[in-house]
mmCIF file of C-alpha atoms in Angstrom:
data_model
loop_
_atom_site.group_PDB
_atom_site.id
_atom_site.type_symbol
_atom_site.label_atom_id
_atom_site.label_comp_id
_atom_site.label_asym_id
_atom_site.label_seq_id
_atom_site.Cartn_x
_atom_site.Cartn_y
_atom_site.Cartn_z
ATOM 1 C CA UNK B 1 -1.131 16.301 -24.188
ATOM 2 C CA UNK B 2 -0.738 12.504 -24.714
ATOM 3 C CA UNK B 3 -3.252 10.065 -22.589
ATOM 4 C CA UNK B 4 -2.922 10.075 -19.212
ATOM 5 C CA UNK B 5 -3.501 6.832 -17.387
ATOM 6 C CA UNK B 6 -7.249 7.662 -15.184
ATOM 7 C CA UNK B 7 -7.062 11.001 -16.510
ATOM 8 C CA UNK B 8 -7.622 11.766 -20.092
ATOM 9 C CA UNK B 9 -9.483 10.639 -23.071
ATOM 10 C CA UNK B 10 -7.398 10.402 -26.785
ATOM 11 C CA UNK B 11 -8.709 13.994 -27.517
ATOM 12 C CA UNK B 12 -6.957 14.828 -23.891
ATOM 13 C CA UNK B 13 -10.315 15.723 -22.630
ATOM 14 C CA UNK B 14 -10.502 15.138 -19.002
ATOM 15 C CA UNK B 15 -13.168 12.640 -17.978
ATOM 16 C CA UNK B 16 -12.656 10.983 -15.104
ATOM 17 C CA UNK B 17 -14.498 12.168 -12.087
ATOM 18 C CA UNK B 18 -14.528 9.117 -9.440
ATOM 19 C CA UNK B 19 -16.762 8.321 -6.533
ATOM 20 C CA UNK B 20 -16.021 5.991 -4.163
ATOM 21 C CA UNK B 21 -17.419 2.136 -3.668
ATOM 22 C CA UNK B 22 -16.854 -0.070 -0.478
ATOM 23 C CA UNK B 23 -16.479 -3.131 -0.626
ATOM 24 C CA UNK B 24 -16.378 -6.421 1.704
ATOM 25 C CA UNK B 25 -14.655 -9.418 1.954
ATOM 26 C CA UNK B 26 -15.152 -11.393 -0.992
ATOM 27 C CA UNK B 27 -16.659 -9.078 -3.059
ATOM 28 C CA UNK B 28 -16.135 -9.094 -6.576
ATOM 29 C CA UNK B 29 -14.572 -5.847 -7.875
ATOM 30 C CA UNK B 30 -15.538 -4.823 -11.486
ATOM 31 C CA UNK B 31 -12.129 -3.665 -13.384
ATOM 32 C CA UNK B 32 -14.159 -1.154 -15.548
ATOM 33 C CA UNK B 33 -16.188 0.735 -12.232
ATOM 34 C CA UNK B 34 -14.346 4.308 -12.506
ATOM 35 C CA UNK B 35 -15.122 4.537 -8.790
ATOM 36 C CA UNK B 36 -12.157 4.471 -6.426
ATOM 37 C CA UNK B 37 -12.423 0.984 -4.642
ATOM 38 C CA UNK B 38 -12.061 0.666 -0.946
ATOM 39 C CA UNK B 39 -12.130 -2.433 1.103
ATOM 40 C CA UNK B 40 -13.066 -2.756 4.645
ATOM 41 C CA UNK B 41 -12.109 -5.299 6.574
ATOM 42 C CA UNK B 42 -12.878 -6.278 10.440
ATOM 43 C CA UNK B 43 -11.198 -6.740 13.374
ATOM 44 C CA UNK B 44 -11.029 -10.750 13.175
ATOM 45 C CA UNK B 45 -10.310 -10.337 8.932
ATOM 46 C CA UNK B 46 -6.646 -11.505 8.148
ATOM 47 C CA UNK B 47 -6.620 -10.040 4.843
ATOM 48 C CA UNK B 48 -4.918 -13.406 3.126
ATOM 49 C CA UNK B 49 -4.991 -13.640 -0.757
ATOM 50 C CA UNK B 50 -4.699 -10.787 -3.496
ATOM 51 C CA UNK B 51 -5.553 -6.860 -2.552
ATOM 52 C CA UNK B 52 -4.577 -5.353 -5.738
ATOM 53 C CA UNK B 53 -8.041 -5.412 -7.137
ATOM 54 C CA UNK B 54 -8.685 -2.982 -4.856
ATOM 55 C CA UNK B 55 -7.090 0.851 -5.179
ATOM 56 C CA UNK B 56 -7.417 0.897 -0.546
ATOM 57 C CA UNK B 57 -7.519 -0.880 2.160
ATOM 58 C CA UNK B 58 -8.690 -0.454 5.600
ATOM 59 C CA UNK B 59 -8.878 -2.160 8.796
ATOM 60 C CA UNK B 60 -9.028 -1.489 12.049
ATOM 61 C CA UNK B 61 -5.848 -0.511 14.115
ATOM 62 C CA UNK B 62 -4.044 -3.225 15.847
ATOM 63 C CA UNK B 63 -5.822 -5.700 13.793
ATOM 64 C CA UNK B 64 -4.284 -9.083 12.535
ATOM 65 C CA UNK B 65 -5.142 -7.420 8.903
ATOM 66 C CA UNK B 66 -3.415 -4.108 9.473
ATOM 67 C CA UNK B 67 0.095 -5.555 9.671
ATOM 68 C CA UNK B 68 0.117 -5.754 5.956
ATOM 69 C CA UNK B 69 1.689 -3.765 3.826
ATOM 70 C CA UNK B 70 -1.121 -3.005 1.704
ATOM 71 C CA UNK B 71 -3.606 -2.204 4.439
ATOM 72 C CA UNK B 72 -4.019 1.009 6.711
ATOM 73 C CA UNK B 73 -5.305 0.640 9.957
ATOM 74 C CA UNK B 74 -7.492 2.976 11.300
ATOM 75 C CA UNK B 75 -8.934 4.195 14.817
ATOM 76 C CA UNK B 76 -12.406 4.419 13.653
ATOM 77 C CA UNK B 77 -12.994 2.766 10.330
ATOM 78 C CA UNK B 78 -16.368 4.719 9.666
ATOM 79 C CA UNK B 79 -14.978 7.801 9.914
ATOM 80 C CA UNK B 80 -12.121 7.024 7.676
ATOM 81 C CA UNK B 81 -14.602 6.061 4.762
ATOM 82 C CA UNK B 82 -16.513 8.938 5.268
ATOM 83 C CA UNK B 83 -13.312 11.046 5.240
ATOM 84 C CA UNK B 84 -11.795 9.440 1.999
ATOM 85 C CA UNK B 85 -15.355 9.641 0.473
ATOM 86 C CA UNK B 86 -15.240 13.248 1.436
ATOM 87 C CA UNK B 87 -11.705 14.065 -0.372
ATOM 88 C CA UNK B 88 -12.432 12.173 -3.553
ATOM 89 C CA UNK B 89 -15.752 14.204 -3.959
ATOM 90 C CA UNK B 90 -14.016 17.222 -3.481
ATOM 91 C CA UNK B 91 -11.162 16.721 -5.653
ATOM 92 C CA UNK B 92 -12.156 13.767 -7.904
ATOM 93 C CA UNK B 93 -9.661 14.699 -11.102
ATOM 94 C CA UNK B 94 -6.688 14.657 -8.511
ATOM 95 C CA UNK B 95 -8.289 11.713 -6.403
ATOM 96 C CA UNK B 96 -8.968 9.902 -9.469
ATOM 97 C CA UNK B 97 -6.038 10.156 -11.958
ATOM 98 C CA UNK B 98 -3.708 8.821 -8.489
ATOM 99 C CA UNK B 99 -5.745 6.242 -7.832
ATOM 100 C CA UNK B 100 -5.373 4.795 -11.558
ATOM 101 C CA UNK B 101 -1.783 5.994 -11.795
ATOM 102 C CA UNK B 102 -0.305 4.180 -8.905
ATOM 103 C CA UNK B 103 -0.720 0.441 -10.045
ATOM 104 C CA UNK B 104 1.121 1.643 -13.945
ATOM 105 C CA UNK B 105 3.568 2.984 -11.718
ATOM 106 C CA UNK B 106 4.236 0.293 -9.387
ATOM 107 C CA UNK B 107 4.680 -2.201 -12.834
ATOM 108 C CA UNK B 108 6.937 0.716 -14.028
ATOM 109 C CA UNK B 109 10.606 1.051 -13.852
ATOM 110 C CA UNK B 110 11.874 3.942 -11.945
ATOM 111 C CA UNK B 111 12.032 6.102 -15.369
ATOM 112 C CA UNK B 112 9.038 5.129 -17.122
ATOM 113 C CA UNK B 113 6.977 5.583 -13.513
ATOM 114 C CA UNK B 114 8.471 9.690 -13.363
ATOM 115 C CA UNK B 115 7.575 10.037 -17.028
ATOM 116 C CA UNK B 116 4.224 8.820 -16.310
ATOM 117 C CA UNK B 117 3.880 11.104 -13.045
ATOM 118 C CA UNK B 118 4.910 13.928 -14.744
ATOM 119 C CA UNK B 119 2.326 13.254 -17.544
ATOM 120 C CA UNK B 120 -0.358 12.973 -14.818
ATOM 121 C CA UNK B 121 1.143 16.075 -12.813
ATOM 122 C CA UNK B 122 1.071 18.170 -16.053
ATOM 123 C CA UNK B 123 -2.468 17.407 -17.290
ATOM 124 C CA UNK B 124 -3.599 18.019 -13.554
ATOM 125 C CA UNK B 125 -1.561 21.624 -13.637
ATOM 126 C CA UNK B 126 -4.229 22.532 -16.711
ATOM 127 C CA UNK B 127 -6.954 21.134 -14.778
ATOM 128 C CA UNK B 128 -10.045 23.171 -12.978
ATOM 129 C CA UNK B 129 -9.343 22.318 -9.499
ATOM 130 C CA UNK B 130 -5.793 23.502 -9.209
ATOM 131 C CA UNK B 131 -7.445 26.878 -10.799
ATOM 132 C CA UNK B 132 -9.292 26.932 -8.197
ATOM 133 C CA UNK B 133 -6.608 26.447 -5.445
ATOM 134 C CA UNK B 134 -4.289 28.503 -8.328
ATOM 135 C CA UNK B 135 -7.215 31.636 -7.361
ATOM 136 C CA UNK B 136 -7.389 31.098 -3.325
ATOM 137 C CA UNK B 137 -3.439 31.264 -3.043
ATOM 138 C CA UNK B 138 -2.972 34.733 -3.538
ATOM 139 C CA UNK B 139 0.071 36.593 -4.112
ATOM 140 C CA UNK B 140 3.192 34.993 -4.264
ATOM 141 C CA UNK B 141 5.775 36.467 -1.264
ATOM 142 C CA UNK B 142 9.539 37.079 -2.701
ATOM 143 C CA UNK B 143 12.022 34.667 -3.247
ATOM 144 C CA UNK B 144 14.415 35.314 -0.132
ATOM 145 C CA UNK B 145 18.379 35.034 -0.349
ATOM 146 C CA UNK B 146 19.745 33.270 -3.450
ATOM 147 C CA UNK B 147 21.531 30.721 -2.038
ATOM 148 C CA UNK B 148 19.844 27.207 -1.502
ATOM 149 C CA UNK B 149 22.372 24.511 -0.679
ATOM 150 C CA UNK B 150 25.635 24.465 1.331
ATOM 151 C CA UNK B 151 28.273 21.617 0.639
ATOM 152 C CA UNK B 152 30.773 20.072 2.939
ATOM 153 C CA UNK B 153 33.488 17.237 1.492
ATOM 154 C CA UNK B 154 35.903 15.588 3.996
ATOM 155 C CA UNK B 155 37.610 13.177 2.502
ATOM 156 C CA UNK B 156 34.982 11.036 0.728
ATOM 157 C CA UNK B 157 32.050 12.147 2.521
ATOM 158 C CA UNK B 158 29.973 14.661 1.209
ATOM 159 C CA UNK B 159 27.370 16.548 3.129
ATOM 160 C CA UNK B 160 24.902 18.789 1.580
ATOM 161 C CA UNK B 161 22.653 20.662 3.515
ATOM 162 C CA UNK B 162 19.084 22.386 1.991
ATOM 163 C CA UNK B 163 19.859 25.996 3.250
ATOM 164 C CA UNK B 164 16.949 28.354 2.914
ATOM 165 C CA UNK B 165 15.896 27.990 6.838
ATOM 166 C CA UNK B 166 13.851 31.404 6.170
ATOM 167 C CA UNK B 167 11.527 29.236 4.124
ATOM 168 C CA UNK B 168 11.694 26.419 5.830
ATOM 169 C CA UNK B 169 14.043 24.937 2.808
ATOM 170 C CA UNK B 170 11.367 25.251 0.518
ATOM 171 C CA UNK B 171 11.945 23.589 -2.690
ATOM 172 C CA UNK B 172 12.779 25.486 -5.896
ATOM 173 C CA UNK B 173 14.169 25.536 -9.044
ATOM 174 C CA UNK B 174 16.978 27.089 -7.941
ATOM 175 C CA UNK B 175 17.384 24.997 -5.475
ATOM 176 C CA UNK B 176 16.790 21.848 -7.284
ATOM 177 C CA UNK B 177 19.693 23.065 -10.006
ATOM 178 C CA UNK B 178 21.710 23.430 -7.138
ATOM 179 C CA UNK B 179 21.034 20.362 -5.517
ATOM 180 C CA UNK B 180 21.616 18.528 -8.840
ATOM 181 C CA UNK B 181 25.412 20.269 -9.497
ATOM 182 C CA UNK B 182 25.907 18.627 -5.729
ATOM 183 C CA UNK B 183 24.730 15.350 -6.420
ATOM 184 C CA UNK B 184 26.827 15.624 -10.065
ATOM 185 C CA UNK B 185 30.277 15.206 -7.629
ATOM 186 C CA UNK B 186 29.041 11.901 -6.370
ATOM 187 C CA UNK B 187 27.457 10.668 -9.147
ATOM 188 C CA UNK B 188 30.992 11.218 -11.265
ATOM 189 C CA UNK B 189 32.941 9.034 -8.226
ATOM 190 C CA UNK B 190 31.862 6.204 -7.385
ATOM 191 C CA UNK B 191 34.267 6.526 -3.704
ATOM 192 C CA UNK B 192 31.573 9.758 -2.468
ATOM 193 C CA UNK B 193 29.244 8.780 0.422
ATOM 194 C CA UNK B 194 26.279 11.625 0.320
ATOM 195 C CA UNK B 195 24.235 13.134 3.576
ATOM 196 C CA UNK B 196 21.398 15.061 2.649
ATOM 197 C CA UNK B 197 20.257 17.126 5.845
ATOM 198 C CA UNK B 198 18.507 20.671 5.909
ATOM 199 C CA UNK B 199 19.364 23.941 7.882
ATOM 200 C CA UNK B 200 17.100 25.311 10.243
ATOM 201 C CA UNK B 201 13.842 23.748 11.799
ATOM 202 C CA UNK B 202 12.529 21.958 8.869
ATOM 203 C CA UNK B 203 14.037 19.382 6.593
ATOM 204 C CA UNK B 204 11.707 20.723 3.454
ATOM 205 C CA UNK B 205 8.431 22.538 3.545
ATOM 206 C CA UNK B 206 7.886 20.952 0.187
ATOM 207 C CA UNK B 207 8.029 22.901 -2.890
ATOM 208 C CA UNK B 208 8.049 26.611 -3.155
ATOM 209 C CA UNK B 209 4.069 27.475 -3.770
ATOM 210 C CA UNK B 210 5.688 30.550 -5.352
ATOM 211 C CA UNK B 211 6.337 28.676 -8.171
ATOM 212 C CA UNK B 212 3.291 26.884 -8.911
ATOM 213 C CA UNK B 213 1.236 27.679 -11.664
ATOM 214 C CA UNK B 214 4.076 29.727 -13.420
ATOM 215 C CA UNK B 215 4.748 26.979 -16.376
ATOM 216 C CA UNK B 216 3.661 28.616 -19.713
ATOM 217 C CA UNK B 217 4.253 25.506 -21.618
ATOM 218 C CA UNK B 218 3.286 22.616 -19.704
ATOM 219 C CA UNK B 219 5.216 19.899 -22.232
ATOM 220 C CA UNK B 220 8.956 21.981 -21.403
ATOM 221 C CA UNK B 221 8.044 22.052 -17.855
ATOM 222 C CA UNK B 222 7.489 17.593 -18.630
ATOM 223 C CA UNK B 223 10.440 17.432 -20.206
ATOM 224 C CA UNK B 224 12.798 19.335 -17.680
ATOM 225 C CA UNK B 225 11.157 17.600 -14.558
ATOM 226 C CA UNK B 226 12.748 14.004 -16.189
ATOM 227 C CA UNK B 227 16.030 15.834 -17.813
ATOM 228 C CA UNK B 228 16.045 17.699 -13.917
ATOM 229 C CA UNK B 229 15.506 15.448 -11.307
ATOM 230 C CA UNK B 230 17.307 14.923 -8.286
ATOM 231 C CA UNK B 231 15.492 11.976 -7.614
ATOM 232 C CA UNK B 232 16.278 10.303 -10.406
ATOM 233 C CA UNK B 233 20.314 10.713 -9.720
ATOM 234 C CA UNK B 234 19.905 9.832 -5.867
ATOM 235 C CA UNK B 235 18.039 6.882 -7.016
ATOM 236 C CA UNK B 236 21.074 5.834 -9.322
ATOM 237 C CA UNK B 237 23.583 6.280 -6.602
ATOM 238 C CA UNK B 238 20.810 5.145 -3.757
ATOM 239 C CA UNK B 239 23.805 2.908 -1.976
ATOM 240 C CA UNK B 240 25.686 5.950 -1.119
ATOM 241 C CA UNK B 241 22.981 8.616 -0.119
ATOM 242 C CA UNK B 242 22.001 8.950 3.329
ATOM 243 C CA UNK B 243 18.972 11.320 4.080
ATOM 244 C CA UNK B 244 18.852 12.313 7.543
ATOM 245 C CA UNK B 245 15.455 14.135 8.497
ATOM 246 C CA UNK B 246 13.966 16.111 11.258
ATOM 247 C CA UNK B 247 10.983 18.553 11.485
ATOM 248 C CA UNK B 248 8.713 18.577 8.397
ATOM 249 C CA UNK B 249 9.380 16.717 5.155
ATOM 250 C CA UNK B 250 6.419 17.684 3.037
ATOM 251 C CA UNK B 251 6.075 16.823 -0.433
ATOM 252 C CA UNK B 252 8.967 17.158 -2.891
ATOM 253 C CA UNK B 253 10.855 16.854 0.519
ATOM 254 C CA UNK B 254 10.138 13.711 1.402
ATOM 255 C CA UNK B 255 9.331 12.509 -2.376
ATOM 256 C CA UNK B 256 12.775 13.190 -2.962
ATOM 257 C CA UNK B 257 14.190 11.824 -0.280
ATOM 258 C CA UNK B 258 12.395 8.547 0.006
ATOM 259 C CA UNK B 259 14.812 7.659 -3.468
ATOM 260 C CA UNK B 260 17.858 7.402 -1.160
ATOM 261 C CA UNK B 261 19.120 3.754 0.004
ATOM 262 C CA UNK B 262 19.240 4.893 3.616
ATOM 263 C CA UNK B 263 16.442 7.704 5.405
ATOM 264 C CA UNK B 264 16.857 8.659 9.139
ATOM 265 C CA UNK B 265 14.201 10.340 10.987
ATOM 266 C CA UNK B 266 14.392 12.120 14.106
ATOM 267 C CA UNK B 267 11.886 11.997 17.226
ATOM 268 C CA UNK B 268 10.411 15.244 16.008
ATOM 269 C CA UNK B 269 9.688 14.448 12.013
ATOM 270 C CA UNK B 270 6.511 14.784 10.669
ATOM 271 C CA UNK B 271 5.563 13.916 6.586
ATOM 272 C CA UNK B 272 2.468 15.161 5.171
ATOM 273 C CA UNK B 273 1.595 15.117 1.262
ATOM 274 C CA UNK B 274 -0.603 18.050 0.656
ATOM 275 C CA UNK B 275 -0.545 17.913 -3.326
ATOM 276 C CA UNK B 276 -4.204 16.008 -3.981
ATOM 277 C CA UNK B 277 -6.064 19.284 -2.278
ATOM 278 C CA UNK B 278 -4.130 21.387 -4.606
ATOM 279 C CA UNK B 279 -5.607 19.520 -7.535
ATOM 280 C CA UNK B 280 -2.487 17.619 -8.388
ATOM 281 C CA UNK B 281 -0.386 15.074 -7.293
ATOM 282 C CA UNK B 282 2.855 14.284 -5.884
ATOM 283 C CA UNK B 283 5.329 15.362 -8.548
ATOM 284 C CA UNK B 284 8.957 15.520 -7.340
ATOM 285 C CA UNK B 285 9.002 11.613 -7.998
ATOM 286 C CA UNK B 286 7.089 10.762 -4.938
ATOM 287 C CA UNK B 287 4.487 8.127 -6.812
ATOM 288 C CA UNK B 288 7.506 6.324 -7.443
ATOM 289 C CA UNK B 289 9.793 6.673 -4.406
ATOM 290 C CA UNK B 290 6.872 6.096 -2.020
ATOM 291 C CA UNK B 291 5.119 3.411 -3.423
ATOM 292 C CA UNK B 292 8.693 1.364 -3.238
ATOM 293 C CA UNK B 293 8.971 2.187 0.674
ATOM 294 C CA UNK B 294 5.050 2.250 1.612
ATOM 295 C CA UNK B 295 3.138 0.669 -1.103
ATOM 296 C CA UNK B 296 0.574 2.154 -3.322
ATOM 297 C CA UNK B 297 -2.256 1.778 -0.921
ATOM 298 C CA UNK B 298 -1.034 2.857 1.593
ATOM 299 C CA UNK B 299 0.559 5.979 -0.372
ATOM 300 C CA UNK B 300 -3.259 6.657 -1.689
ATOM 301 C CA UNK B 301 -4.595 6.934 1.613
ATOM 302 C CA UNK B 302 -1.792 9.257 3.066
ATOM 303 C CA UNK B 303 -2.627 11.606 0.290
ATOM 304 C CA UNK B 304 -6.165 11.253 0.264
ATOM 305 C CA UNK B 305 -6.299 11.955 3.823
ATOM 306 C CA UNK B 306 -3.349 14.660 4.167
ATOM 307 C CA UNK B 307 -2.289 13.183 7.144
ATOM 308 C CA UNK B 308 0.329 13.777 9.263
ATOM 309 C CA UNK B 309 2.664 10.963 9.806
ATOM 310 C CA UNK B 310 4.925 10.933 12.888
ATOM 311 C CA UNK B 311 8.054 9.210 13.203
ATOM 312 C CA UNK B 312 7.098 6.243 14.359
ATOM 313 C CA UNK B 313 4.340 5.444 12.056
ATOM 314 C CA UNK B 314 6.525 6.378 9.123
ATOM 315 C CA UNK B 315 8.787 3.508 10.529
ATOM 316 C CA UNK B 316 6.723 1.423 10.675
ATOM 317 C CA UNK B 317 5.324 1.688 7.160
ATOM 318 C CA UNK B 318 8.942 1.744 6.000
ATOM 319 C CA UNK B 319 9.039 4.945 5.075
ATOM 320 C CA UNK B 320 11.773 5.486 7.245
ATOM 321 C CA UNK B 321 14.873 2.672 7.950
ATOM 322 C CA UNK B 322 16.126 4.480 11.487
ATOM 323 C CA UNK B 323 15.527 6.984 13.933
ATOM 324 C CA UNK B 324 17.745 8.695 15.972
#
């Protein structure tokens, strides 16, 4: 396994096992502190100059500060300390290696930053805390009907539709082979507008948990997340795909989506990243696709604190460009 930014050692032994250090205005941050940095800033605080010495930022909600991109704002600042605090002690190897991934990845071009999440995501896989999550799962329930996506072409616009509403369009590899011999038609003419909805409920639940932890060789599972990923092709035809959301978008769902040149959200659309309490991270592309809509510290917090993101807010952050 070759070194993983905030991960891995050159022997690929994992090492790094964070805490968390708050810090004020005008504090100096030391580069080599392994802890996860988090700055607080008040109410009157307009957060002018540089905040990417810091891996989070919060203020508090309606503050002059927490207009920025790079800050969060928060109903009760205390609390969300003690709650980020919290998750990094409970899953520091996830916590940690995101925290020192994002800033390669936001330096990174779009290929470079998958390669490096799928390093990251594969080390993690081997890892002691998904074990553990691996171990509480339980029995995987069966796969459900075959099919996965349904395609619609009138004239040059192309619909495809995530159709496994039984699973709440849970994410596959079925699904994601499927979804890649769709997105093959547009990427071949350059004339094909694409709308990416999902059947049922749910846009995605995320990906299928029946499939995690199934990779025997964790290298060919690597290589076929970069020579397999939808992401990647929406993101080279990102002018002419339209993602059009409603209900949950969890993980690969929204991860994938967030690639697409256009998202709409409806009234009743909720995102969540759940990956960091599994012991991982987001791997579907999302520490690239997010961090270009939301930034990286604001991405860290949302999957620190597995929040729930309405509509609105995801607007707001720019997660979203319309809702309808």
């Amino acid at each position: 396994m070759a070194t993983v930014p905030g991960l891995t050692d050159d022997r690929g032994g994992q090492t790094h096992r964070p805490g968390v250090v708050v810090v004020r205005p005008g504090d100096v941050v030391d580069p080599d502190d392994d802890r996860i940095s988090l700055l607080v800033l008040g109410s009157e605080t307009d957060a002018e100059g540089d905040l990417d010495a810091v891996d989070l930022v919060l203020a508090p909600q309606g503050s002059v500060a927490a207009a920025r991109r790079e800050v969060v704002g928060v109903a009760d600042v205390d609390a969300a300390v003690e709650m980020v605090t919290l998750a990094v002690a409970e899953w520091p190897l996830a916590a940690g290696a995101l925290a020192r991934l994002l800033p390669h990845v936001v330096e990174a071009d779009v290929d470079h930053g998958l390669a490096l999440e799928s390093r990251t995501f594969s080390a993690l896989l081997a890892g002691p805390e998904f074990a553990a999550w691996l171990a509480a799962r339980g029995a995987p329930r069966p796969p459900g009907a075959p099919h996965r996506v349904q395609l619609e072409r009138i004239g040059d616009d192309l619909t495809i539709t995530l159709d496994r509403p039984a699973r709440r369009n849970a994410y596959d590899a079925v699904m994601r082979d499927a979804l890649l011999e769709a997105l093959e038609v547009a990427r071949l003419d350059p004339d094909v507008h694409v709308t990416l909805r999902g059947a049922g409920p749910d846009f995605c639940a995320g990906g299928d948990l029946n499939e995690f932890g199934t990779a025997q060789d964790l290298d060919s599972a690597h290589e076929t997340r970069l020579a397999a990923s939808p992401g990647a092709v929406i993101h080279a035809i990102r002018d002419r795909v339209t993602v059009q959301v409603h209900g949950n978008a969890v993980g690969s769902g929204i991860e994938i989506a967030a690639f697409a040149g256009h998202v709409r959200a409806g009234a009743d659309s909720r995102f969540r990243l759940p990956e960091v309490a599994m012991g991982l991270i987001p791997g579907a592309g999302g520490t690239v696709s997010l961090t270009r809509r939301v930034g990286r510290h604001r991405l860290l917090w949302w999957a620190l604190s597995r929040a729930v993101l309405d509509a609105t807010t995801a607007h707001r952050w720019g997660l979203v460009d319309e809702l309808f």
